Every structure is written in structure tokens, then in C-alpha cells.
Coordinates of N, CA, C and O in Angstrom, one line a residue:
D1 N 105.4 77.1 18.8 CA 104.7 76.3 17.8 C 103.8 77.1 17.0 O 103.4 78.1 17.4
A2 N 103.6 76.7 15.7 CA 102.9 77.5 14.7 C 101.5 77.8 15.2 O 101.0 79.0 15.0
H3 N 100.8 76.9 15.8 CA 99.5 77.1 16.2 C 99.4 78.2 17.3 O 98.6 79.1 17.2
L4 N 100.3 78.2 18.2 CA 100.3 79.2 19.3 C 100.7 80.5 18.7 O 100.2 81.5 19.2
A5 N 101.6 80.6 17.8 CA 102.1 81.8 17.2 C 100.9 82.6 16.5 O 101.0 83.8 16.5
H6 N 100.0 81.9 16.0 CA 98.9 82.5 15.3 C 97.6 82.6 16.1 O 96.6 83.1 15.7
D7 N 97.7 82.2 17.4 CA 96.5 82.2 18.3 C 96.5 83.6 19.0 O 97.5 83.9 19.7
D8 N 95.4 84.3 18.8 CA 95.3 85.6 19.5 C 94.6 85.6 20.8 O 94.2 86.7 21.3
S9 N 94.3 84.4 21.3 CA 93.5 84.4 22.5 C 94.3 84.9 23.7 O 95.6 84.9 23.7
P10 N 93.7 85.4 24.8 CA 94.4 85.9 25.9 C 95.3 84.8 26.5 O 96.4 85.1 27.0
Q11 N 94.9 83.6 26.5 CA 95.6 82.4 27.1 C 96.9 82.2 26.3 O 98.0 82.1 26.8
A12 N 96.9 82.3 24.9 CA 98.0 82.1 24.1 C 99.0 83.3 24.3 O 100.2 83.1 24.4
H13 N 98.4 84.5 24.4 CA 99.2 85.7 24.7 C 100.0 85.5 26.0 O 101.2 85.8 26.1
L14 N 99.3 85.1 27.0 CA 100.0 84.8 28.3 C 101.1 83.8 28.3 O 102.2 84.1 28.8
I15 N 100.9 82.8 27.5 CA 102.0 81.7 27.4 C 103.2 82.3 26.7 O 104.3 82.1 27.1
R16 N 102.9 83.1 25.6 CA 104.0 83.7 24.8 C 104.8 84.7 25.7 O 106.0 84.7 25.7
E17 N 104.1 85.5 26.4 CA 104.8 86.5 27.3 C 105.6 85.8 28.4 O 106.7 86.2 28.7
Y18 N 105.0 84.7 29.0 CA 105.7 83.9 30.0 C 107.0 83.4 29.4 O 108.1 83.5 30.1
A19 N 106.9 82.8 28.3 CA 108.1 82.2 27.7 C 109.2 83.2 27.4 O 110.4 83.0 27.6
R20 N 108.8 84.4 26.9 CA 109.7 85.5 26.7 C 110.4 86.0 28.0 O 111.6 86.2 28.0
D21 N 109.6 86.1 29.0 CA 110.1 86.6 30.3 C 111.1 85.6 30.9 O 112.1 86.0 31.4
M22 N 110.8 84.3 30.8 CA 111.7 83.3 31.3 C 113.0 83.4 30.6 O 114.1 83.3 31.2
T23 N 113.0 83.5 29.3 CA 114.2 83.6 28.5 C 115.0 84.8 28.8 O 116.2 84.8 29.0
R24 N 114.3 86.0 28.9 CA 114.9 87.2 29.2 C 115.6 87.2 30.5 O 116.7 87.8 30.7
H25 N 115.0 86.6 31.5 CA 115.6 86.6 32.8 C 116.5 85.4 33.1 O 116.9 85.2 34.3
G26 N 116.8 84.6 32.1 CA 117.7 83.5 32.3 C 117.1 82.4 33.2 O 117.9 81.8 33.9
A27 N 115.8 82.3 33.3 CA 115.2 81.3 34.2 C 115.7 79.9 33.9 O 116.0 79.6 32.8
R28 N 115.8 79.1 35.0 CA 116.2 77.7 34.8 C 115.0 76.9 34.9 O 114.0 77.3 35.5
C29 N 115.1 75.7 34.3 CA 114.0 74.8 34.3 C 114.6 73.4 34.4 O 115.6 73.1 33.8
F30 N 114.0 72.6 35.3 CA 114.5 71.2 35.5 C 113.5 70.4 34.6 O 112.3 70.6 34.7
V31 N 114.1 69.5 33.8 CA 113.3 68.6 33.0 C 113.6 67.2 33.4 O 114.8 66.8 33.5
R32 N 112.6 66.3 33.5 CA 112.8 64.9 33.9 C 112.2 64.1 32.7 O 111.1 64.2 32.4
F33 N 113.1 63.2 32.2 CA 112.7 62.2 31.2 C 112.5 60.9 31.9 O 113.4 60.3 32.4
V34 N 111.3 60.4 31.9 CA 110.9 59.2 32.6 C 110.6 58.1 31.5 O 109.6 58.2 30.8
T35 N 111.4 57.1 31.4 CA 111.2 56.0 30.5 C 110.1 55.1 31.0 O 110.1 54.6 32.1
V36 N 109.1 54.9 30.2 CA 107.9 54.0 30.5 C 108.1 52.6 29.9 O 107.8 51.6 30.5
A37 N 108.7 52.6 28.6 CA 108.9 51.3 27.9 C 110.0 51.5 26.9 O 110.2 52.6 26.4
T38 N 110.8 50.5 26.7 CA 111.8 50.4 25.7 C 111.3 49.6 24.5 O 110.3 48.8 24.7
R39 N 112.0 49.7 23.4 CA 111.6 48.9 22.2 C 111.6 47.4 22.5 O 110.7 46.7 22.0
G40 N 112.5 46.9 23.3 CA 112.6 45.5 23.7 C 112.1 45.3 25.1 O 112.7 45.8 26.0
A41 N 110.9 44.7 25.2 CA 110.3 44.5 26.5 C 111.2 44.0 27.6 O 111.1 44.3 28.8
R42 N 112.2 43.2 27.2 CA 113.1 42.5 28.2 C 114.5 43.2 28.1 O 115.5 42.6 28.6
A43 N 114.6 44.4 27.6 CA 115.9 45.0 27.5 C 116.6 45.2 28.8 O 117.8 45.1 29.0
G44 N 115.8 45.6 29.8 CA 116.4 45.8 31.2 C 117.2 47.1 31.3 O 117.5 47.5 32.4
S45 N 117.5 47.8 30.2 CA 118.3 49.0 30.3 C 117.7 50.0 29.3 O 116.9 49.6 28.4
V46 N 118.0 51.3 29.5 CA 117.6 52.3 28.5 C 118.9 53.0 28.1 O 119.8 53.2 28.9
Q47 N 118.9 53.5 26.9 CA 120.0 54.3 26.4 C 119.6 55.3 25.4 O 118.6 55.2 24.7
L48 N 120.3 56.4 25.4 CA 120.2 57.5 24.4 C 121.6 58.1 24.1 O 122.4 58.2 25.0
A49 N 121.8 58.5 22.9 CA 123.0 59.3 22.5 C 122.8 60.7 22.9 O 123.7 61.3 23.5
Q50 N 121.6 61.3 22.7 CA 121.3 62.7 23.0 C 119.9 62.9 23.3 O 119.0 62.2 22.8
L51 N 119.6 63.8 24.2 CA 118.3 64.3 24.5 C 118.4 65.8 24.4 O 119.1 66.4 25.2
V52 N 117.8 66.4 23.3 CA 118.0 67.8 23.0 C 116.7 68.5 23.2 O 115.7 68.3 22.5
C53 N 116.7 69.4 24.2 CA 115.5 70.3 24.4 C 115.7 71.6 23.6 O 116.8 72.1 23.4
L54 N 114.5 72.0 23.1 CA 114.5 73.1 22.1 C 113.7 74.3 22.7 O 112.6 74.0 23.3
A55 N 114.1 75.5 22.4 CA 113.3 76.7 22.6 C 113.3 77.5 21.3 O 114.4 77.8 20.8
H56 N 112.2 77.6 20.7 CA 112.1 78.4 19.4 C 113.0 77.7 18.3 O 113.6 78.4 17.5
G57 N 113.0 76.4 18.3 CA 113.8 75.6 17.3 C 115.3 75.6 17.5 O 116.0 75.0 16.7
R58 N 115.8 76.1 18.6 CA 117.2 76.1 18.9 C 117.5 75.2 20.2 O 116.7 75.3 21.1
A59 N 118.6 74.5 20.1 CA 119.0 73.7 21.3 C 119.2 74.6 22.5 O 119.9 75.6 22.4
M60 N 118.7 74.2 23.6 CA 118.9 74.9 24.9 C 120.2 74.5 25.6 O 120.6 73.4 25.4
S61 N 120.8 75.4 26.3 CA 122.0 75.1 27.1 C 121.6 74.3 28.3 O 120.6 74.5 28.9
V62 N 122.4 73.3 28.6 CA 122.2 72.4 29.7 C 123.2 72.7 30.8 O 124.4 72.7 30.5
R63 N 122.7 73.0 31.9 CA 123.6 73.3 33.1 C 124.1 72.1 33.7 O 125.3 72.0 34.1
S64 N 123.3 71.1 33.9 CA 123.7 69.8 34.5 C 122.7 68.7 34.1 O 121.6 68.9 33.7
V65 N 123.2 67.5 34.2 CA 122.5 66.3 34.0 C 122.8 65.3 35.1 O 123.9 65.1 35.5
S66 N 121.7 64.6 35.5 CA 121.9 63.5 36.5 C 120.9 62.4 36.2 O 120.0 62.5 35.5
N67 N 121.2 61.3 36.9 CA 120.3 60.1 36.7 C 120.2 59.4 38.1 O 120.7 58.3 38.4
P68 N 119.5 60.1 39.1 CA 119.4 59.6 40.4 C 118.8 58.2 40.4 O 117.7 57.9 39.8
G69 N 119.4 57.3 41.2 CA 119.0 55.9 41.2 C 119.4 55.1 40.1 O 119.1 53.9 40.1
G70 N 120.0 55.7 39.1 CA 120.5 54.9 37.9 C 121.8 54.2 38.1 O 122.5 54.4 39.1
E71 N 122.1 53.3 37.2 CA 123.4 52.6 37.3 C 124.0 52.6 35.8 O 123.4 51.9 35.0
S72 N 125.0 53.3 35.6 CA 125.6 53.5 34.3 C 127.1 52.9 34.3 O 127.8 53.1 35.3
P73 N 127.5 52.3 33.2 CA 128.9 51.8 33.1 C 129.8 53.1 33.0 O 129.3 54.1 32.6
A74 N 131.0 52.9 33.3 CA 132.0 54.0 33.1 C 132.0 54.5 31.7 O 131.9 53.7 30.8
G75 N 132.0 55.8 31.6 CA 132.0 56.4 30.3 C 130.6 56.5 29.6 O 130.5 57.0 28.5
E76 N 129.6 56.1 30.3 CA 128.2 56.1 29.7 C 127.2 56.7 30.7 O 126.1 56.3 30.8
G77 N 127.7 57.7 31.4 CA 126.9 58.4 32.4 C 125.9 59.4 31.8 O 125.9 59.7 30.6
A78 N 125.1 60.0 32.7 CA 124.0 60.9 32.3 C 124.5 62.1 31.4 O 123.8 62.5 30.5
M79 N 125.7 62.7 31.8 CA 126.1 63.8 31.0 C 126.3 63.6 29.5 O 126.3 64.5 28.7
M80 N 126.4 62.3 29.1 CA 126.6 62.0 27.7 C 125.5 62.4 26.8 O 125.6 62.7 25.7
V81 N 124.2 62.5 27.4 CA 123.1 62.9 26.6 C 123.1 64.4 26.2 O 122.4 64.8 25.4
A82 N 124.0 65.1 26.8 CA 124.1 66.6 26.6 C 125.5 67.0 26.0 O 125.8 68.2 26.1
D83 N 126.3 66.1 25.6 CA 127.6 66.4 25.1 C 127.7 66.8 23.7 O 128.8 67.2 23.1
G84 N 126.5 66.7 22.9 CA 126.5 67.1 21.5 C 127.1 66.2 20.6 O 127.3 66.5 19.4
R85 N 127.4 65.0 21.1 CA 128.1 64.0 20.2 C 127.3 62.7 20.1 O 127.1 62.0 21.1
P86 N 126.8 62.4 18.9 CA 126.0 61.2 18.8 C 126.7 59.9 18.9 O 126.1 58.8 19.1
E87 N 128.1 59.9 18.9 CA 128.8 58.7 19.1 C 129.0 58.3 20.5 O 129.5 57.2 20.8
T88 N 128.6 59.1 21.5 CA 128.6 58.8 22.9 C 127.2 58.4 23.3 O 126.3 58.7 22.6
K89 N 127.0 57.9 24.5 CA 125.7 57.5 24.9 C 125.6 57.5 26.4 O 126.6 57.3 27.1
W90 N 124.4 57.6 26.9 CA 124.0 57.4 28.3 C 123.3 56.1 28.3 O 122.4 55.8 27.5
L91 N 123.7 55.2 29.2 CA 123.0 53.9 29.4 C 122.7 53.8 30.9 O 123.6 54.1 31.8
D92 N 121.5 53.3 31.2 CA 121.1 53.1 32.6 C 120.5 51.7 32.7 O 119.5 51.4 32.1
R93 N 121.1 50.9 33.5 CA 120.7 49.5 33.7 C 119.4 49.4 34.6 O 118.8 48.4 34.7
R94 N 119.0 50.5 35.2 CA 117.8 50.5 36.1 C 116.7 51.3 35.5 O 115.6 51.4 36.2
Q95 N 116.8 51.9 34.4 CA 115.8 52.7 33.8 C 115.3 53.8 34.7 O 114.1 54.1 34.7
A96 N 116.1 54.4 35.5 CA 115.7 55.5 36.4 C 115.6 56.8 35.6 O 116.2 56.9 34.5
P97 N 114.8 57.8 36.0 CA 114.6 59.0 35.3 C 115.9 59.8 35.1 O 116.9 59.7 35.9
L98 N 116.0 60.5 34.0 CA 117.1 61.4 33.6 C 116.7 62.8 33.9 O 115.6 63.2 33.5
L99 N 117.5 63.5 34.6 CA 117.2 64.9 35.0 C 118.1 65.9 34.3 O 119.4 65.7 34.4
L100 N 117.6 66.9 33.7 CA 118.4 67.9 33.0 C 118.0 69.3 33.7 O 116.8 69.6 33.9
E101 N 119.0 70.1 34.0 CA 118.8 71.5 34.4 C 119.1 72.3 33.2 O 120.3 72.4 32.7
L102 N 118.1 73.0 32.7 CA 118.2 73.8 31.5 C 118.4 75.3 31.8 O 117.8 75.8 32.8
E103 N 119.0 76.0 31.0 CA 119.1 77.5 31.1 C 118.2 78.1 30.1 O 118.0 77.6 29.0
G104 N 117.6 79.2 30.4 CA 116.8 79.9 29.5 C 115.3 79.6 29.5 O 114.6 79.9 28.6
G105 N 114.8 78.9 30.5 CA 113.4 78.7 30.7 C 113.0 77.3 30.2 O 113.7 76.4 30.2
M106 N 111.7 77.3 29.8 CA 111.0 76.0 29.5 C 111.1 75.7 28.1 O 111.0 76.5 27.2
P107 N 111.4 74.4 27.7 CA 111.4 74.0 26.3 C 110.1 74.0 25.7 O 109.0 73.8 26.4
D108 N 110.0 74.1 24.4 CA 108.8 74.0 23.6 C 108.8 72.8 22.7 O 107.9 72.5 22.0
G109 N 109.9 72.1 22.7 CA 110.0 70.8 22.0 C 111.3 70.1 22.3 O 112.1 70.6 23.1
Y110 N 111.5 68.9 21.8 CA 112.7 68.2 22.0 C 112.8 67.0 21.0 O 111.9 66.7 20.3
Y111 N 114.0 66.5 20.9 CA 114.2 65.3 20.1 C 115.2 64.4 20.8 O 116.0 64.8 21.6
L112 N 115.2 63.1 20.3 CA 116.1 62.1 20.9 C 117.0 61.7 19.7 O 116.7 61.7 18.6
V113 N 118.2 61.2 20.1 CA 119.2 60.6 19.2 C 119.5 59.2 19.7 O 119.8 59.1 20.8
T114 N 119.2 58.2 18.8 CA 119.5 56.9 19.2 C 121.0 56.6 19.5 O 121.8 57.2 18.9
A115 N 121.2 55.6 20.3 CA 122.6 55.3 20.7 C 123.2 54.4 19.6 O 122.6 54.0 18.6
N116 N 124.5 54.0 19.8 CA 125.2 53.3 18.8 C 124.9 51.8 18.6 O 125.3 51.2 17.6
D117 N 124.2 51.2 19.6 CA 124.0 49.7 19.5 C 122.7 49.4 20.2 O 122.0 50.2 20.7
H118 N 122.3 48.1 20.2 CA 121.2 47.6 20.9 C 119.9 48.4 20.8 O 119.4 49.0 21.8
K119 N 119.2 48.4 19.7 CA 118.0 49.2 19.5 C 116.9 48.8 20.5 O 116.0 49.6 20.8
E120 N 117.0 47.6 21.1 CA 115.9 47.2 22.0 C 116.0 48.0 23.3 O 115.0 48.1 24.1
R121 N 117.1 48.8 23.5 CA 117.2 49.7 24.7 C 116.6 51.1 24.4 O 116.6 51.9 25.3
D122 N 116.2 51.3 23.2 CA 115.7 52.7 22.9 C 114.4 52.9 23.6 O 113.5 52.0 23.6
P123 N 114.2 54.1 24.2 CA 112.9 54.4 24.8 C 111.9 54.6 23.7 O 112.2 55.2 22.7
V124 N 110.7 54.0 23.9 CA 109.6 54.2 22.9 C 108.3 54.8 23.5 O 107.4 55.2 22.9
R125 N 108.3 54.8 24.9 CA 107.2 55.4 25.6 C 107.8 56.1 26.8 O 108.7 55.6 27.5
W126 N 107.4 57.3 27.1 CA 108.0 58.1 28.1 C 107.1 59.3 28.5 O 106.1 59.6 27.9
R127 N 107.5 60.0 29.6 CA 106.9 61.2 30.0 C 108.0 62.3 30.1 O 109.1 61.9 30.6
L128 N 107.8 63.5 29.7 CA 108.7 64.6 30.0 C 108.0 65.5 31.0 O 106.9 65.9 30.8
E129 N 108.7 65.7 32.1 CA 108.1 66.5 33.2 C 109.0 67.7 33.5 O 110.2 67.7 33.1
A130 N 108.4 68.7 34.1 CA 109.2 70.0 34.4 C 109.0 70.4 35.8 O 108.0 70.1 36.4
S131 N 110.0 71.1 36.3 CA 110.0 71.6 37.7 C 110.8 72.9 37.8 O 111.7 73.1 37.1
S132 N 110.3 73.8 38.6 CA 111.1 75.0 38.9 C 112.2 74.8 40.0 O 113.1 75.5 40.1
D133 N 112.0 73.7 40.8 CA 113.0 73.5 41.9 C 113.6 72.1 41.9 O 114.4 71.8 42.8
G134 N 113.2 71.2 41.0 CA 113.7 69.8 41.0 C 113.1 68.9 42.0 O 113.6 67.8 42.1
T135 N 112.0 69.3 42.6 CA 111.3 68.4 43.6 C 109.9 68.2 43.2 O 109.4 67.1 43.4
V136 N 109.1 69.3 42.8 CA 107.7 69.2 42.5 C 107.7 69.1 40.9 O 108.1 70.1 40.3
W137 N 107.1 68.1 40.4 CA 107.1 67.8 38.9 C 105.7 67.9 38.3 O 104.7 67.5 38.9
H138 N 105.6 68.5 37.1 CA 104.4 68.6 36.3 C 104.7 68.0 34.9 O 105.7 68.3 34.3
V139 N 103.7 67.3 34.4 CA 103.9 66.6 33.1 C 103.8 67.7 32.0 O 102.8 68.5 31.9
L140 N 104.9 67.7 31.2 CA 104.9 68.6 30.0 C 104.4 67.9 28.8 O 103.7 68.4 27.9
D141 N 104.8 66.6 28.6 CA 104.5 65.9 27.4 C 104.4 64.4 27.8 O 105.4 63.8 28.3
D142 N 103.3 63.8 27.6 CA 103.0 62.4 28.0 C 103.0 61.5 26.7 O 102.0 61.7 26.0
R143 N 103.9 60.7 26.5 CA 104.0 59.8 25.4 C 104.1 58.4 25.9 O 104.8 57.6 25.3
S144 N 103.3 58.1 26.9 CA 103.4 56.8 27.6 C 102.3 55.8 27.1 O 102.4 54.7 27.5
H145 N 101.4 56.3 26.3 CA 100.2 55.4 26.0 C 100.4 54.6 24.7 O 99.6 53.7 24.5
A146 N 101.4 55.0 23.9 CA 101.6 54.3 22.6 C 103.1 54.4 22.2 O 103.7 55.5 22.6
D147 N 103.6 53.4 21.6 CA 105.0 53.5 21.1 C 105.2 54.7 20.2 O 104.3 54.9 19.3
Q148 N 106.2 55.5 20.4 CA 106.5 56.6 19.6 C 107.5 56.2 18.4 O 108.1 55.2 18.5
C149 N 107.5 57.1 17.4 CA 108.4 56.9 16.3 C 109.8 57.3 16.6 O 110.2 58.4 16.4
V150 N 110.6 56.3 17.1 CA 112.0 56.5 17.4 C 112.7 55.7 16.3 O 112.4 54.5 16.2
P151 N 113.7 56.3 15.7 CA 114.4 55.5 14.6 C 115.0 54.2 15.1 O 115.6 54.2 16.2
A152 N 114.9 53.2 14.3 CA 115.6 52.0 14.6 C 117.1 52.1 14.2 O 117.9 51.3 14.7
E153 N 117.4 53.0 13.3 CA 118.8 53.2 12.9 C 119.6 53.8 14.1 O 119.1 54.5 14.9
R154 N 120.8 53.4 14.1 CA 121.7 53.8 15.2 C 122.2 55.2 14.9 O 122.5 55.6 13.8
K155 N 122.4 56.0 16.0 CA 122.9 57.4 15.9 C 122.1 58.3 15.0 O 122.6 59.1 14.3
H156 N 120.7 58.1 15.0 CA 119.8 58.9 14.2 C 118.9 59.7 15.1 O 118.4 59.2 16.1
A157 N 118.6 60.9 14.7 CA 117.7 61.7 15.5 C 116.2 61.4 15.1 O 115.9 61.1 14.0
S158 N 115.4 61.5 16.1 CA 113.9 61.4 15.9 C 113.4 62.7 15.3 O 114.2 63.7 15.3
S159 N 112.2 62.7 15.0 CA 111.5 63.9 14.6 C 111.4 64.7 15.9 O 111.5 64.2 17.0
T160 N 111.2 66.0 15.8 CA 111.0 66.8 17.0 C 109.6 66.5 17.6 O 108.6 66.5 16.9
F161 N 109.6 66.4 18.9 CA 108.3 66.2 19.7 C 108.0 67.6 20.2 O 108.7 68.1 21.0
A162 N 106.9 68.1 19.8 CA 106.4 69.4 20.2 C 105.8 69.3 21.6 O 105.0 68.4 21.8
I163 N 106.0 70.2 22.5 CA 105.3 70.3 23.7 C 104.1 71.2 23.5 O 104.2 72.3 23.1
G164 N 103.0 70.6 23.6 CA 101.7 71.2 23.3 C 101.3 72.3 24.2 O 101.9 72.6 25.3
D165 N 100.2 73.0 23.9 CA 99.7 74.1 24.7 C 99.4 73.7 26.1 O 99.7 74.4 27.1
L166 N 98.9 72.5 26.3 CA 98.5 72.0 27.6 C 99.7 71.9 28.5 O 99.7 72.3 29.7
G167 N 100.8 71.3 28.0 CA 102.1 71.2 28.7 C 102.6 72.6 29.1 O 103.0 72.8 30.3
R168 N 102.6 73.5 28.2 CA 103.1 74.9 28.5 C 102.2 75.6 29.6 O 102.6 76.3 30.4
Q169 N 100.8 75.3 29.5 CA 99.9 75.9 30.4 C 100.2 75.3 31.8 O 100.2 76.1 32.8
T170 N 100.4 74.0 31.9 CA 100.7 73.4 33.2 C 102.0 74.0 33.8 O 102.0 74.3 34.9
A171 N 103.0 74.2 32.9 CA 104.2 74.8 33.4 C 104.1 76.2 33.9 O 104.9 76.7 34.6
L172 N 103.1 76.9 33.4 CA 102.9 78.3 33.9 C 102.8 78.3 35.4 O 103.1 79.3 36.1
H173 N 102.3 77.2 36.0 CA 102.1 77.2 37.4 C 103.4 76.9 38.2 O 103.4 76.9 39.4
L174 N 104.5 76.6 37.5 CA 105.7 76.3 38.1 C 106.4 77.5 38.7 O 107.2 77.5 39.6
Y175 N 106.2 78.7 38.0 CA 107.0 79.9 38.4 C 106.1 81.0 39.0 O 105.0 81.2 38.7

């Protein structure tokens, strides 16, 4: 992020070095997207066409995606959020967390792409968490306290949500 790039503090330097090391060594990072609220309070389901994690403005490679405890119709499973196609979607009738295993370290941002129908199922409040092992989780980005600007238009990308310095500092303790 631009603020961190121009920050000469020892803390900012440590974060930049850590991110470079993780990328250089092909480190994996588990990311968990936890839906707190959808646009329609009674939607009962959550859906996304895509969840794209970014490192230095580029989409990160996704090794695997799962939705433990979730319930998805055939053809709308968790892997759909990482297939690169806005015309497909992930739908979960239980609003269980979505887990992505990323290659290349920790993301510094992400964006969502809305699904093809039922805007009331769009997540508008969530937490993004990270883990080095998929069991112990730390909050990277907490957007659970107010509705976020998620497009009401179908198959549209949100703006990029930057993962701030605090989230990256928290993640330093993961590795």
C-alpha cells in the first residue's frame, strides 16, 4: 500500500521484508472469509462470484478452496469463487466461512465480485482472517461493524479492500 511504501520506520521496513521473504520462498497462507451480514437480513444464504486476493496489485494463485460446514447446490461450490469467471458463483445456504489456501504469502488487498442474482445474498459485513496452518486464525481485515460498499449490480467487482498495516503486523506473528 502507498502509505507503507513511503514509511521509513523500522516497523514498516520489517513488514516489507517479511512480505518479500514470503513471496520469495513460496509461502502459503490460509485466508478465511467470515460473513457477518448479507444485504438482505433474511436472505439465509451468502453468495459470491469471485473473491480475489491481491499481492502488490496482482491476483494471487489459489491452491484450494473449501467451505467447511457449508451447504452448496451442485455446481455452486466453494471452488467457484476462484475460477476466474464472474458468471459462476459460490452459494452457501448456511453462511459458513469460506477458506482459501493461497500461494505466495499473505495478501495486501482483495476484492469481491457479486453473483448473477439475488443481491440480498451479497455479503456486506465480514472479517478476513489469516492462518499459517489453517487452525489458528488472526484477523487481517475487520469489516463487520458497518455495511461495506458492495455493488448492487450483478457480476460487478467491488473496489479493492486494502489490508491495513495492523492486519499485516498481526500476520507477522503467524510465521
